[in-house]
Coordinates of C-alpha atoms (C1' of nucleotides) in Angstrom, one line a residue:
Chain A
M1 CA -158.4 142.8 -200.2
T2 CA -160.1 141.2 -197.2
S3 CA -162.5 138.2 -197.4
L4 CA -165.2 140.5 -196.2
S5 CA -164.9 142.8 -199.2
K6 CA -164.4 139.8 -201.6
M7 CA -167.7 138.4 -200.3
L8 CA -169.5 141.7 -200.7
N9 CA -168.1 142.1 -204.2
V10 CA -170.0 139.0 -205.2
L11 CA -173.0 141.2 -205.3
N12 CA -171.4 143.2 -208.0
M13 CA -171.6 140.3 -210.3
F14 CA -175.4 140.6 -210.4
G15 CA -176.2 143.1 -213.1
P16 CA -178.9 143.8 -215.7
D17 CA -177.7 141.0 -218.0
S18 CA -176.9 138.6 -215.2
L19 CA -179.4 138.4 -212.5
L20 CA -179.1 134.6 -212.4
L21 CA -175.6 133.1 -211.9
D22 CA -174.3 129.8 -211.0
V23 CA -171.5 129.2 -208.5
D24 CA -169.0 128.4 -211.2
S25 CA -169.4 131.7 -213.0
I26 CA -169.2 133.5 -209.6
A27 CA -166.0 131.6 -208.8
D28 CA -164.5 132.4 -212.2
G29 CA -165.6 136.0 -212.2
M30 CA -164.3 136.7 -208.7
E31 CA -161.3 134.4 -209.0
L32 CA -162.3 132.3 -206.1
S33 CA -162.0 128.6 -205.6
R34 CA -165.2 126.6 -205.9
A35 CA -165.3 125.9 -202.2
T36 CA -164.8 129.6 -201.3
A37 CA -167.4 130.7 -203.8
Y38 CA -169.8 128.3 -202.1
R39 CA -168.9 129.6 -198.7
Y40 CA -169.6 133.2 -199.7
V41 CA -172.7 132.4 -201.5
K42 CA -173.9 130.4 -198.5
E43 CA -173.4 133.3 -196.2
L44 CA -175.1 135.7 -198.5
C45 CA -178.0 133.4 -198.9
E46 CA -178.3 133.0 -195.1
S47 CA -178.5 136.7 -194.8
G48 CA -181.1 136.8 -197.5
L49 CA -179.1 139.0 -199.8
L50 CA -178.9 136.2 -202.3
S51 CA -181.3 133.4 -203.0
R52 CA -181.0 130.0 -204.6
V53 CA -183.3 129.3 -207.5
D54 CA -183.0 125.9 -209.0
G55 CA -179.2 125.6 -209.0
Q56 CA -178.6 129.2 -209.8
Y57 CA -178.3 132.2 -207.5
T58 CA -180.0 135.5 -207.7
L59 CA -180.6 138.6 -205.6
G60 CA -182.6 137.7 -202.5
P61 CA -185.7 138.8 -200.6
R62 CA -183.8 140.6 -198.0
I63 CA -183.1 143.4 -200.4
I64 CA -186.8 143.9 -201.1
E65 CA -187.4 143.8 -197.4
L66 CA -184.7 146.3 -196.6
D67 CA -185.9 148.7 -199.3
W68 CA -189.4 148.4 -197.9
M69 CA -188.1 149.4 -194.5
M70 CA -186.2 152.3 -196.0
R71 CA -189.3 153.5 -197.8
R72 CA -191.5 153.0 -194.9
Y73 CA -189.4 155.0 -192.5
D74 CA -188.2 157.6 -194.9
P75 CA -189.6 160.8 -193.5
L76 CA -189.6 162.3 -196.9
L77 CA -191.9 159.7 -198.2
S78 CA -194.1 159.1 -195.2
N79 CA -194.7 162.8 -194.8
G80 CA -194.7 163.7 -198.4
R81 CA -196.9 161.3 -200.1
E82 CA -200.1 163.2 -199.9
I83 CA -198.6 166.5 -200.8
I84 CA -196.8 164.9 -203.8
S85 CA -200.0 163.3 -205.0
E86 CA -201.8 166.6 -204.8
L87 CA -199.1 168.4 -206.7
C88 CA -199.3 165.6 -209.3
K89 CA -203.0 165.9 -209.7
T90 CA -203.2 169.7 -209.8
T91 CA -200.4 170.1 -212.4
G92 CA -200.8 166.8 -214.3
L93 CA -197.1 166.5 -214.3
N94 CA -194.8 163.8 -213.0
V95 CA -193.5 164.5 -209.5
Y96 CA -190.1 163.2 -208.4
I97 CA -188.5 163.0 -205.0
S98 CA -184.7 162.8 -205.2
V99 CA -182.0 162.8 -202.6
F100 CA -178.3 163.2 -202.3
Y101 CA -176.9 160.0 -201.0
D102 CA -173.3 159.0 -200.6
G103 CA -172.2 161.4 -203.2
R104 CA -174.8 160.3 -205.7
I105 CA -178.2 161.6 -206.7
I106 CA -180.9 159.0 -206.5
N107 CA -184.6 159.1 -207.2
T108 CA -186.6 157.8 -204.3
Y109 CA -190.2 158.3 -205.5
I110 CA -192.2 159.1 -208.5
N111 CA -195.8 160.0 -208.8
S112 CA -197.2 159.9 -212.3
P113 CA -200.6 161.2 -213.5
D114 CA -201.2 157.9 -215.2
T115 CA -201.4 155.2 -212.6
E116 CA -199.1 152.5 -213.8
A117 CA -196.3 154.4 -215.4
G118 CA -193.1 155.1 -213.6
F119 CA -193.8 152.9 -210.7
S120 CA -191.3 150.3 -211.1
F121 CA -188.6 152.2 -212.9
G122 CA -188.7 155.2 -210.7
R123 CA -187.3 154.5 -207.3
G124 CA -183.6 153.6 -207.5
Q125 CA -182.9 155.3 -210.7
P126 CA -179.5 157.0 -210.5
L127 CA -179.3 160.5 -211.8
P128 CA -176.3 162.4 -213.1
L129 CA -174.7 164.7 -210.5
F130 CA -175.4 168.0 -212.0
K131 CA -177.8 167.5 -214.9
G132 CA -181.5 168.1 -214.5
A133 CA -183.4 170.3 -212.1
Q134 CA -183.4 167.8 -209.2
S135 CA -179.7 167.2 -209.2
K136 CA -178.8 170.9 -209.6
V137 CA -180.9 171.8 -206.7
L138 CA -179.6 169.0 -204.5
V139 CA -176.0 169.9 -205.3
S140 CA -176.5 173.7 -205.1
Y141 CA -177.8 173.5 -201.5
Q142 CA -174.9 171.5 -200.2
K143 CA -173.2 173.6 -197.5
G144 CA -170.0 175.5 -198.1
R145 CA -167.2 173.0 -197.6
K146 CA -169.2 170.0 -198.9
L147 CA -170.0 171.9 -202.1
K148 CA -166.4 172.8 -202.7
K149 CA -165.3 169.2 -202.0
L150 CA -167.9 167.9 -204.3
F151 CA -166.9 170.2 -207.1
H152 CA -163.2 169.2 -206.9
E153 CA -163.8 165.6 -206.5
A154 CA -166.6 164.9 -208.9
I155 CA -167.2 167.8 -211.3
E156 CA -164.0 169.6 -212.0
N157 CA -162.3 166.6 -213.7
N158 CA -165.4 165.0 -215.0
A159 CA -165.5 165.0 -218.8
E160 CA -169.3 165.4 -218.6
Y161 CA -169.0 168.8 -217.2
D162 CA -167.2 171.9 -218.2
F163 CA -167.2 174.3 -215.2
T164 CA -164.6 176.3 -213.4
W165 CA -165.1 176.8 -209.7
K166 CA -166.2 180.3 -210.5
S167 CA -168.8 179.5 -213.1
F168 CA -170.0 176.6 -211.0
S169 CA -170.4 178.6 -207.8
Q170 CA -172.2 181.3 -209.7
I171 CA -174.8 178.8 -210.9
T172 CA -175.3 177.3 -207.6
R173 CA -175.6 180.6 -205.9
S174 CA -178.2 181.8 -208.3
I175 CA -180.2 178.6 -207.7
R176 CA -180.0 179.2 -203.9
Q177 CA -181.1 182.7 -204.4
N178 CA -184.1 181.7 -206.6
G179 CA -185.0 178.9 -204.3
Y180 CA -185.7 176.6 -207.3
C181 CA -184.2 175.4 -210.6
I182 CA -185.8 175.0 -214.0
T183 CA -184.2 173.0 -216.8
H184 CA -185.1 172.1 -220.3
D185 CA -183.9 169.0 -222.2
E186 CA -181.1 168.3 -219.8
L187 CA -181.9 164.8 -218.7
N188 CA -184.3 163.9 -221.5
S189 CA -184.9 165.9 -224.5
G190 CA -188.3 167.3 -224.7
L191 CA -188.8 167.4 -221.0
T192 CA -188.8 170.4 -218.7
G193 CA -188.3 170.1 -215.0
I194 CA -188.8 172.4 -212.1
A195 CA -187.3 171.5 -208.8
A196 CA -187.2 173.0 -205.3
P197 CA -185.2 171.9 -202.2
I198 CA -186.9 170.4 -199.2
I199 CA -185.1 172.1 -196.3
R200 CA -185.7 171.6 -192.6
P201 CA -186.5 175.1 -191.4
D202 CA -185.0 174.3 -187.9
T203 CA -181.6 173.0 -189.0
D204 CA -181.4 174.3 -192.5
D205 CA -180.3 170.8 -193.7
I206 CA -181.4 169.8 -197.2
L207 CA -183.3 166.6 -197.0
G208 CA -184.1 166.1 -200.7
S209 CA -185.7 167.8 -203.7
I210 CA -189.1 167.7 -205.2
A211 CA -189.5 168.2 -208.9
A212 CA -192.4 168.5 -211.4
V213 CA -191.5 167.2 -214.8
G214 CA -193.3 167.1 -218.0
G215 CA -193.1 167.3 -221.8
T216 CA -193.2 170.6 -223.7
S217 CA -196.9 170.0 -224.5
S218 CA -197.9 169.7 -220.9
F219 CA -196.0 172.8 -220.0
Q220 CA -197.5 174.9 -222.7
L221 CA -200.7 174.9 -220.9
L222 CA -199.2 176.0 -217.6
R223 CA -197.8 179.3 -216.4
H224 CA -194.3 178.5 -215.3
E225 CA -194.4 180.9 -212.4
A226 CA -197.5 179.2 -211.1
V227 CA -195.9 175.8 -211.2
I228 CA -192.8 177.1 -209.5
E229 CA -194.8 178.4 -206.7
L230 CA -196.7 175.1 -206.3
V231 CA -193.5 173.2 -206.3
K232 CA -191.9 175.5 -203.7
S233 CA -194.9 175.4 -201.6
A234 CA -195.1 171.6 -201.7
A235 CA -191.4 171.5 -200.6
N236 CA -192.0 173.8 -197.7
R237 CA -195.1 171.9 -196.6
I238 CA -193.3 168.6 -196.6
A239 CA -190.4 170.1 -194.6
A240 CA -192.8 171.5 -192.1
K241 CA -194.6 168.3 -191.8
I242 CA -191.4 166.4 -191.2
V243 CA -190.3 168.8 -188.5
S244 CA -193.6 168.6 -186.7
S245 CA -193.7 164.8 -186.9
D246 CA -190.2 164.7 -185.4
S247 CA -191.1 166.9 -182.5
D248 CA -194.2 164.6 -181.9
K249 CA -191.9 161.7 -181.2
S250 CA -189.3 163.4 -179.0
P251 CA -190.9 166.6 -177.6
A252 CA -187.6 167.4 -175.8
A253 CA -185.6 167.8 -178.9
Chain B
M1 CA -169.7 132.0 -186.4
T2 CA -167.5 133.4 -189.1
S3 CA -166.5 137.0 -189.5
L4 CA -168.4 137.0 -192.7
S5 CA -171.7 136.2 -191.0
K6 CA -170.9 138.5 -188.2
M7 CA -170.5 141.3 -190.6
L8 CA -173.7 140.5 -192.4
N9 CA -175.5 140.3 -189.1
V10 CA -174.8 143.9 -188.6
L11 CA -177.6 144.5 -191.1
N12 CA -180.0 142.9 -188.7
M13 CA -179.5 145.7 -186.3
F14 CA -181.3 148.1 -188.6
G15 CA -185.0 147.8 -187.9
P16 CA -188.1 149.9 -187.9
D17 CA -187.1 151.6 -184.6
S18 CA -183.5 151.9 -185.4
L19 CA -182.7 153.0 -188.9
L20 CA -179.9 155.2 -187.6
L21 CA -177.2 153.7 -185.5
D22 CA -173.8 154.8 -184.3
V23 CA -170.8 152.5 -184.2
D24 CA -170.9 152.1 -180.5
S25 CA -174.4 150.7 -180.4
I26 CA -173.5 148.4 -183.3
A27 CA -170.4 147.3 -181.4
D28 CA -172.4 146.7 -178.2
G29 CA -175.3 145.0 -179.9
M30 CA -173.2 142.6 -181.9
E31 CA -170.6 142.2 -179.2
L32 CA -167.8 143.5 -181.3
S33 CA -164.8 145.6 -180.3
R34 CA -164.9 149.2 -181.5
A35 CA -162.2 148.6 -184.0
T36 CA -164.0 145.6 -185.5
A37 CA -167.3 147.3 -185.6
Y38 CA -165.6 150.1 -187.6
R39 CA -164.0 147.6 -189.9
Y40 CA -167.3 145.9 -190.7
V41 CA -169.2 149.1 -191.1
K42 CA -166.5 150.4 -193.4
E43 CA -166.8 147.4 -195.6
L44 CA -170.5 147.6 -195.7
C45 CA -170.3 151.3 -196.5
E46 CA -167.9 150.7 -199.3
S47 CA -170.3 148.2 -200.8
G48 CA -173.1 150.7 -200.4
L49 CA -175.2 148.6 -198.2
L50 CA -174.7 151.1 -195.4
S51 CA -174.2 154.8 -195.6
R52 CA -172.8 157.3 -193.2
V53 CA -175.1 160.2 -192.2
D54 CA -173.5 162.7 -189.9
G55 CA -171.8 160.4 -187.5
Q56 CA -174.4 157.7 -187.6
Y57 CA -175.0 154.8 -190.0
T58 CA -178.0 153.8 -192.0
L59 CA -179.1 151.6 -194.8
G60 CA -177.4 152.6 -198.0
P61 CA -178.2 153.4 -201.6
R62 CA -177.1 150.1 -202.9
I63 CA -180.2 148.5 -201.5
I64 CA -182.4 150.9 -203.4
E65 CA -180.3 150.2 -206.5
L66 CA -180.5 146.5 -206.1
D67 CA -184.2 146.5 -205.6
W68 CA -184.5 148.6 -208.7
M69 CA -182.6 146.0 -210.7
M70 CA -184.8 143.3 -209.2
R71 CA -188.0 145.1 -210.2
R72 CA -186.7 146.0 -213.5
Y73 CA -185.8 142.6 -214.6
D74 CA -188.5 140.7 -212.8
P75 CA -190.4 139.1 -215.7
L76 CA -193.5 139.0 -213.6
L77 CA -193.5 142.8 -213.3
S78 CA -192.2 143.7 -216.7
N79 CA -194.7 141.5 -218.5
G80 CA -197.5 142.0 -216.0
R81 CA -197.7 145.7 -215.5
E82 CA -200.2 146.5 -218.2
I83 CA -202.4 143.5 -217.5
I84 CA -202.4 144.3 -213.8
S85 CA -203.3 147.9 -214.4
E86 CA -206.2 146.8 -216.6
L87 CA -207.5 144.4 -214.0
C88 CA -207.3 147.1 -211.4
K89 CA -209.2 149.6 -213.6
T90 CA -211.9 147.2 -214.7
T91 CA -212.6 145.9 -211.2
G92 CA -211.7 148.9 -209.1
L93 CA -210.0 146.6 -206.7
N94 CA -206.4 146.5 -205.5
V95 CA -204.3 144.1 -207.4
Y96 CA -201.3 142.3 -205.8
I97 CA -198.5 140.3 -207.2
S98 CA -196.9 138.0 -204.7
V99 CA -194.2 135.4 -204.9
F100 CA -192.9 132.5 -202.9
Y101 CA -189.3 133.3 -202.1
D102 CA -186.9 131.4 -199.9
G103 CA -189.7 129.8 -198.0
R104 CA -191.5 133.1 -197.5
I105 CA -194.4 134.8 -199.1
I106 CA -193.6 138.3 -200.2
N107 CA -195.6 141.0 -202.0
T108 CA -193.8 142.4 -205.0
Y109 CA -196.2 144.8 -206.5
I110 CA -199.4 146.6 -205.8
N111 CA -201.7 148.5 -208.1
S112 CA -204.3 150.5 -206.4
P113 CA -207.2 152.3 -208.0
D114 CA -206.3 155.4 -206.1
T115 CA -202.9 156.6 -207.3
E116 CA -200.9 157.2 -204.2
A117 CA -202.0 154.5 -201.9
G118 CA -200.2 151.3 -201.6
F119 CA -197.0 152.4 -203.3
S120 CA -194.7 152.6 -200.5
F121 CA -196.1 150.0 -198.2
G122 CA -196.7 147.5 -200.9
R123 CA -193.6 145.9 -202.3
G124 CA -191.6 144.1 -199.7
Q125 CA -194.4 143.5 -197.3
P126 CA -194.1 140.0 -195.9
L127 CA -197.2 137.9 -195.8
P128 CA -198.1 134.9 -193.6
L129 CA -197.4 131.6 -195.1
F130 CA -200.9 130.3 -195.4
K131 CA -203.3 133.1 -194.7
G132 CA -204.9 135.2 -197.4
A133 CA -205.7 134.1 -200.9
Q134 CA -202.3 135.0 -202.3
S135 CA -200.4 132.8 -199.8
K136 CA -202.7 129.9 -200.1
V137 CA -202.5 129.8 -203.8
L138 CA -198.7 130.1 -203.8
V139 CA -198.3 127.3 -201.2
S140 CA -200.9 125.1 -202.8
Y141 CA -199.2 125.0 -206.1
Q142 CA -195.8 124.0 -204.8
K143 CA -195.0 120.6 -206.3
G144 CA -195.4 117.4 -204.4
R145 CA -192.3 117.0 -202.4
K146 CA -191.8 120.7 -201.7
L147 CA -195.4 121.0 -200.5
K148 CA -194.9 118.1 -198.0
K149 CA -191.6 119.5 -196.8
L150 CA -193.1 123.0 -196.4
F151 CA -196.0 121.5 -194.4
H152 CA -193.7 119.6 -192.0
E153 CA -191.2 122.4 -191.6
A154 CA -193.3 125.5 -191.4
I155 CA -197.0 124.7 -190.8
E156 CA -197.4 121.5 -188.8
N157 CA -195.7 122.8 -185.7
N158 CA -196.7 126.5 -186.2
A159 CA -199.0 127.7 -183.5
E160 CA -200.7 130.0 -186.1
Y161 CA -202.0 127.0 -187.9
D162 CA -204.0 124.0 -186.9
F163 CA -203.8 121.5 -189.8
T164 CA -203.1 117.8 -190.1
W165 CA -201.4 116.7 -193.3
K166 CA -204.7 115.3 -194.4
S167 CA -206.7 118.5 -193.9
F168 CA -203.9 120.6 -195.3
S169 CA -203.5 118.5 -198.5
Q170 CA -207.3 118.5 -198.9
I171 CA -207.4 122.3 -198.9
T172 CA -204.5 122.6 -201.3
R173 CA -205.9 120.0 -203.6
S174 CA -209.2 121.8 -203.8
I175 CA -207.4 125.1 -204.6
R176 CA -205.5 123.4 -207.4
Q177 CA -208.7 121.9 -208.8
N178 CA -210.5 125.3 -208.7
G179 CA -207.5 127.1 -210.1
Y180 CA -208.1 130.0 -207.7
C181 CA -208.6 130.8 -204.0
I182 CA -211.0 133.2 -202.4
T183 CA -210.7 134.3 -198.8
H184 CA -212.6 136.6 -196.5
D185 CA -211.2 138.5 -193.5
E186 CA -208.2 136.3 -193.3
L187 CA -205.4 138.9 -193.6
N188 CA -207.4 142.0 -192.8
S189 CA -210.9 141.9 -191.5
G190 CA -213.4 143.4 -193.9
L191 CA -211.3 142.5 -196.9
T192 CA -212.0 139.8 -199.5
G193 CA -209.3 138.5 -201.8
I194 CA -209.3 136.4 -204.9
A195 CA -206.1 135.0 -206.1
A196 CA -204.9 132.8 -209.0
P197 CA -201.6 131.2 -209.7
I198 CA -199.3 132.5 -212.5
I199 CA -198.0 129.3 -214.1
R200 CA -195.7 128.8 -216.9
P201 CA -197.6 126.7 -219.4
D202 CA -194.4 125.2 -220.8
T203 CA -192.8 124.0 -217.5
D204 CA -195.7 124.1 -215.1
D205 CA -193.7 126.1 -212.6
I206 CA -195.5 128.6 -210.5
L207 CA -194.0 132.0 -210.9
G208 CA -196.2 133.9 -208.5
S209 CA -199.8 134.8 -207.8
I210 CA -202.1 137.6 -208.8
A211 CA -204.8 138.7 -206.5
A212 CA -207.7 141.2 -206.5
V213 CA -208.5 142.5 -203.1
G214 CA -211.2 144.8 -201.9
G215 CA -213.5 145.7 -199.0
T216 CA -216.9 144.2 -198.6
S217 CA -218.5 147.2 -200.1
S218 CA -216.5 147.0 -203.3
F219 CA -217.3 143.4 -203.7
Q220 CA -221.0 143.8 -203.2
L221 CA -221.1 145.5 -206.6
L222 CA -219.3 142.7 -208.3
R223 CA -220.3 139.2 -209.3
H224 CA -217.7 137.0 -207.7
E225 CA -217.6 134.6 -210.6
A226 CA -216.9 137.4 -213.0
V227 CA -214.0 138.6 -210.9
I228 CA -212.6 135.1 -210.6
E229 CA -212.6 134.8 -214.3
L230 CA -210.9 138.1 -214.8
V231 CA -208.2 137.2 -212.3
K232 CA -207.6 133.8 -213.8
S233 CA -207.4 135.3 -217.3
A234 CA -205.0 138.0 -216.2
A235 CA -202.8 135.3 -214.6
N236 CA -202.8 133.2 -217.8
R237 CA -202.1 136.2 -220.0
I238 CA -199.1 137.2 -217.9
A239 CA -197.8 133.7 -218.0
A240 CA -198.2 133.5 -221.7
K241 CA -196.5 136.9 -222.2
I242 CA -193.5 135.7 -220.0
V243 CA -193.1 132.6 -222.1
S244 CA -193.2 134.4 -225.4
S245 CA -190.8 137.1 -224.2
D246 CA -188.4 134.4 -223.1
S247 CA -188.5 132.6 -226.4
D248 CA -187.8 135.9 -228.1
K249 CA -184.5 136.1 -226.3
S250 CA -183.3 132.6 -226.8
P251 CA -185.2 131.1 -229.8
A252 CA -183.4 127.8 -229.4
A253 CA -184.8 127.1 -225.9
Chain C
dG1 C1' -158.8 178.0 -186.2
dC2 C1' -159.4 175.1 -182.3
dA3 C1' -161.3 171.5 -179.5
dA4 C1' -163.9 167.3 -179.4
dT5 C1' -165.2 163.3 -181.4
dA6 C1' -165.0 159.9 -185.0
dT7 C1' -162.1 156.9 -187.6
dT8 C1' -158.1 154.6 -189.2
dC9 C1' -153.5 152.6 -188.3
dT10 C1' -149.9 149.8 -186.1
dC11 C1' -148.4 145.5 -184.3
dA12 C1' -148.1 141.0 -182.1
dC13 C1' -150.8 136.9 -181.8
dA14 C1' -154.0 133.5 -182.5
dT15 C1' -157.9 132.5 -184.9
dT16 C1' -159.8 130.8 -188.9
dA17 C1' -160.3 131.4 -193.9
dA18 C1' -158.6 128.8 -198.0
dG19 C1' -157.8 125.0 -201.2
dA20 C1' -158.3 120.1 -202.8
dG21 C1' -160.7 116.3 -203.0
dA22 C1' -163.8 113.0 -200.7
dA23 C1' -168.4 112.5 -198.8
dT24 C1' -173.0 113.6 -198.8
dA25 C1' -177.3 115.9 -200.1
dT26 C1' -180.3 117.3 -203.6
dA27 C1' -182.6 117.2 -207.9
dA28 C1' -183.7 115.2 -212.5
dT29 C1' -184.9 111.3 -215.2
dC30 C1' -186.9 107.3 -216.3
Chain D
dG1 C1' -190.1 105.5 -206.4
dA2 C1' -185.2 104.0 -207.5
dT3 C1' -181.0 105.7 -209.9
dT4 C1' -177.9 108.7 -211.8
dA5 C1' -176.0 113.2 -212.3
dT6 C1' -175.1 117.4 -210.3
dA7 C1' -174.7 120.6 -206.6
dT8 C1' -173.1 121.4 -202.0
dT9 C1' -170.9 120.6 -197.8
dC10 C1' -167.1 118.5 -195.0
dT11 C1' -162.4 117.3 -193.6
dC12 C1' -157.8 118.5 -192.8
dT13 C1' -153.5 121.1 -192.9
dT14 C1' -151.2 125.4 -193.8
dA15 C1' -150.6 130.0 -194.2
dA16 C1' -153.0 134.0 -194.3
dT17 C1' -155.5 137.5 -192.1
dG18 C1' -158.9 139.0 -188.7
dT19 C1' -158.6 140.7 -183.9
dG20 C1' -158.1 143.9 -179.9
dA21 C1' -155.8 147.8 -177.5
dG22 C1' -154.2 152.0 -177.8
dA23 C1' -151.7 155.6 -180.5
dA24 C1' -152.1 158.4 -184.6
dT25 C1' -154.9 160.9 -187.6
dA26 C1' -159.1 162.8 -190.0
dT27 C1' -163.5 165.1 -189.5
dT28 C1' -166.7 167.8 -187.7
dG29 C1' -168.9 171.5 -185.0
dC30 C1' -168.4 175.8 -182.7

DNA sequence: GCAATATTCTCACATTAAGAGAATATAATC
DNA sequence: GATTATATTCTCTTAATGTGAGAATATTGC
């Protein structure tokens, strides 16, 4: 293990129960000498990833800043915000944007009908790989080899799931054919989700998924087919907007 | 310069105009050999701070996850959300939470009367050190020695500002005496902001600031004194809630 | 399946991280 | 504002390990 990875591993010590650590506990936890722990922590502080708060250390402002940059220049968000908000208002449902990122499914945006809810707990929330409409759509639209690889590496031997390649590829194929996925009670009991892929029409790449999620009561008032069409349409409009904003920047491409 | 800092500096290459870089440009930009650039990038990817996207590299999911953790366990946000939302609704103004972090002022939360706005561009936005109501409050409430140090290090010789220690300390003193700060057109022309400090009553530490911000038109409908009282009261209630939630966890302290 | 490109490996060498404890800076207390 | 306690950096030597160049190997795109 190199000093580089050891230093980066210091970040792992910061968790829900331990957002504030002193150098001694870092040194102990990582099995580093005092001096080395100080060296690492110093480097991390200089880069802004950590920050010193009266004798202790905590996650630093650089993280907030980097996330800001990611949000700001995420084409999915910059092009999607209005469309998402519209979908949220017309349906009264929570709208989620999720992406497939480094083999994981992660939520990058939530728009809730009630202003404050969801804000802070939304972005960043990790989702299971193949549970819930968002995840299923994102996985199902991975291209041939990637999908197979994903299945063998993360689903086949995962106790959470009980699929053969055959049953799995059948499900994913049907999701691709439908162009959307609807689930009930998979992620949270009592909730129904409808998700559609956001696909670049020019390259056919999947950029993310958009989902409308609500409780059974919200859904009783709605015709499912109507919601499905709204979600699909939102997805397509976001994709189209992304493509056109791209070609604005580099007309040659 | 150590290899540790060189590796962390790779993160600096990712900016607004360059969120997607290939290893060659990283190697060139940081004056690293190909091999070393690959080594660094590999470490950063393994830690999740970077991510590989078809041959290029970009900021990784770990950043989103870490920011999520920071938001989730930030007492200012977890205790403040409802109070902030209430202030936003009753005044119809944008409400900001800002903190003083590593010598910088940074925005950590925005609640906008219109649902979608502000979300993405809010948290993480850096603010000038002594412009705008938020910043002025946060700086003014720094304790004696810190305030003086801050002035000499970051304000005295800063072309942006034209203060002597005398004029500076007069302004900050008056803000402390008032218990709030109101500014017009300082950060954005046409906007007025009213900010109050969020101070722990038990330790007297300043945790952050809360501000209500709006355009001239919004403010014409409002009695300034009434808004000031609402902002101050919100600040105090958040602080009280933080203290009581702390003592819930560790009754001894 | 093949070619092109991206990435990791190998190895010799020199740089430089590491540890222990002293020296210094910083913060808390009265 | 001085004094003590604690946190942090420095010094120095040794051994570990990061480095660069190019070969070997994965990956990806067609």
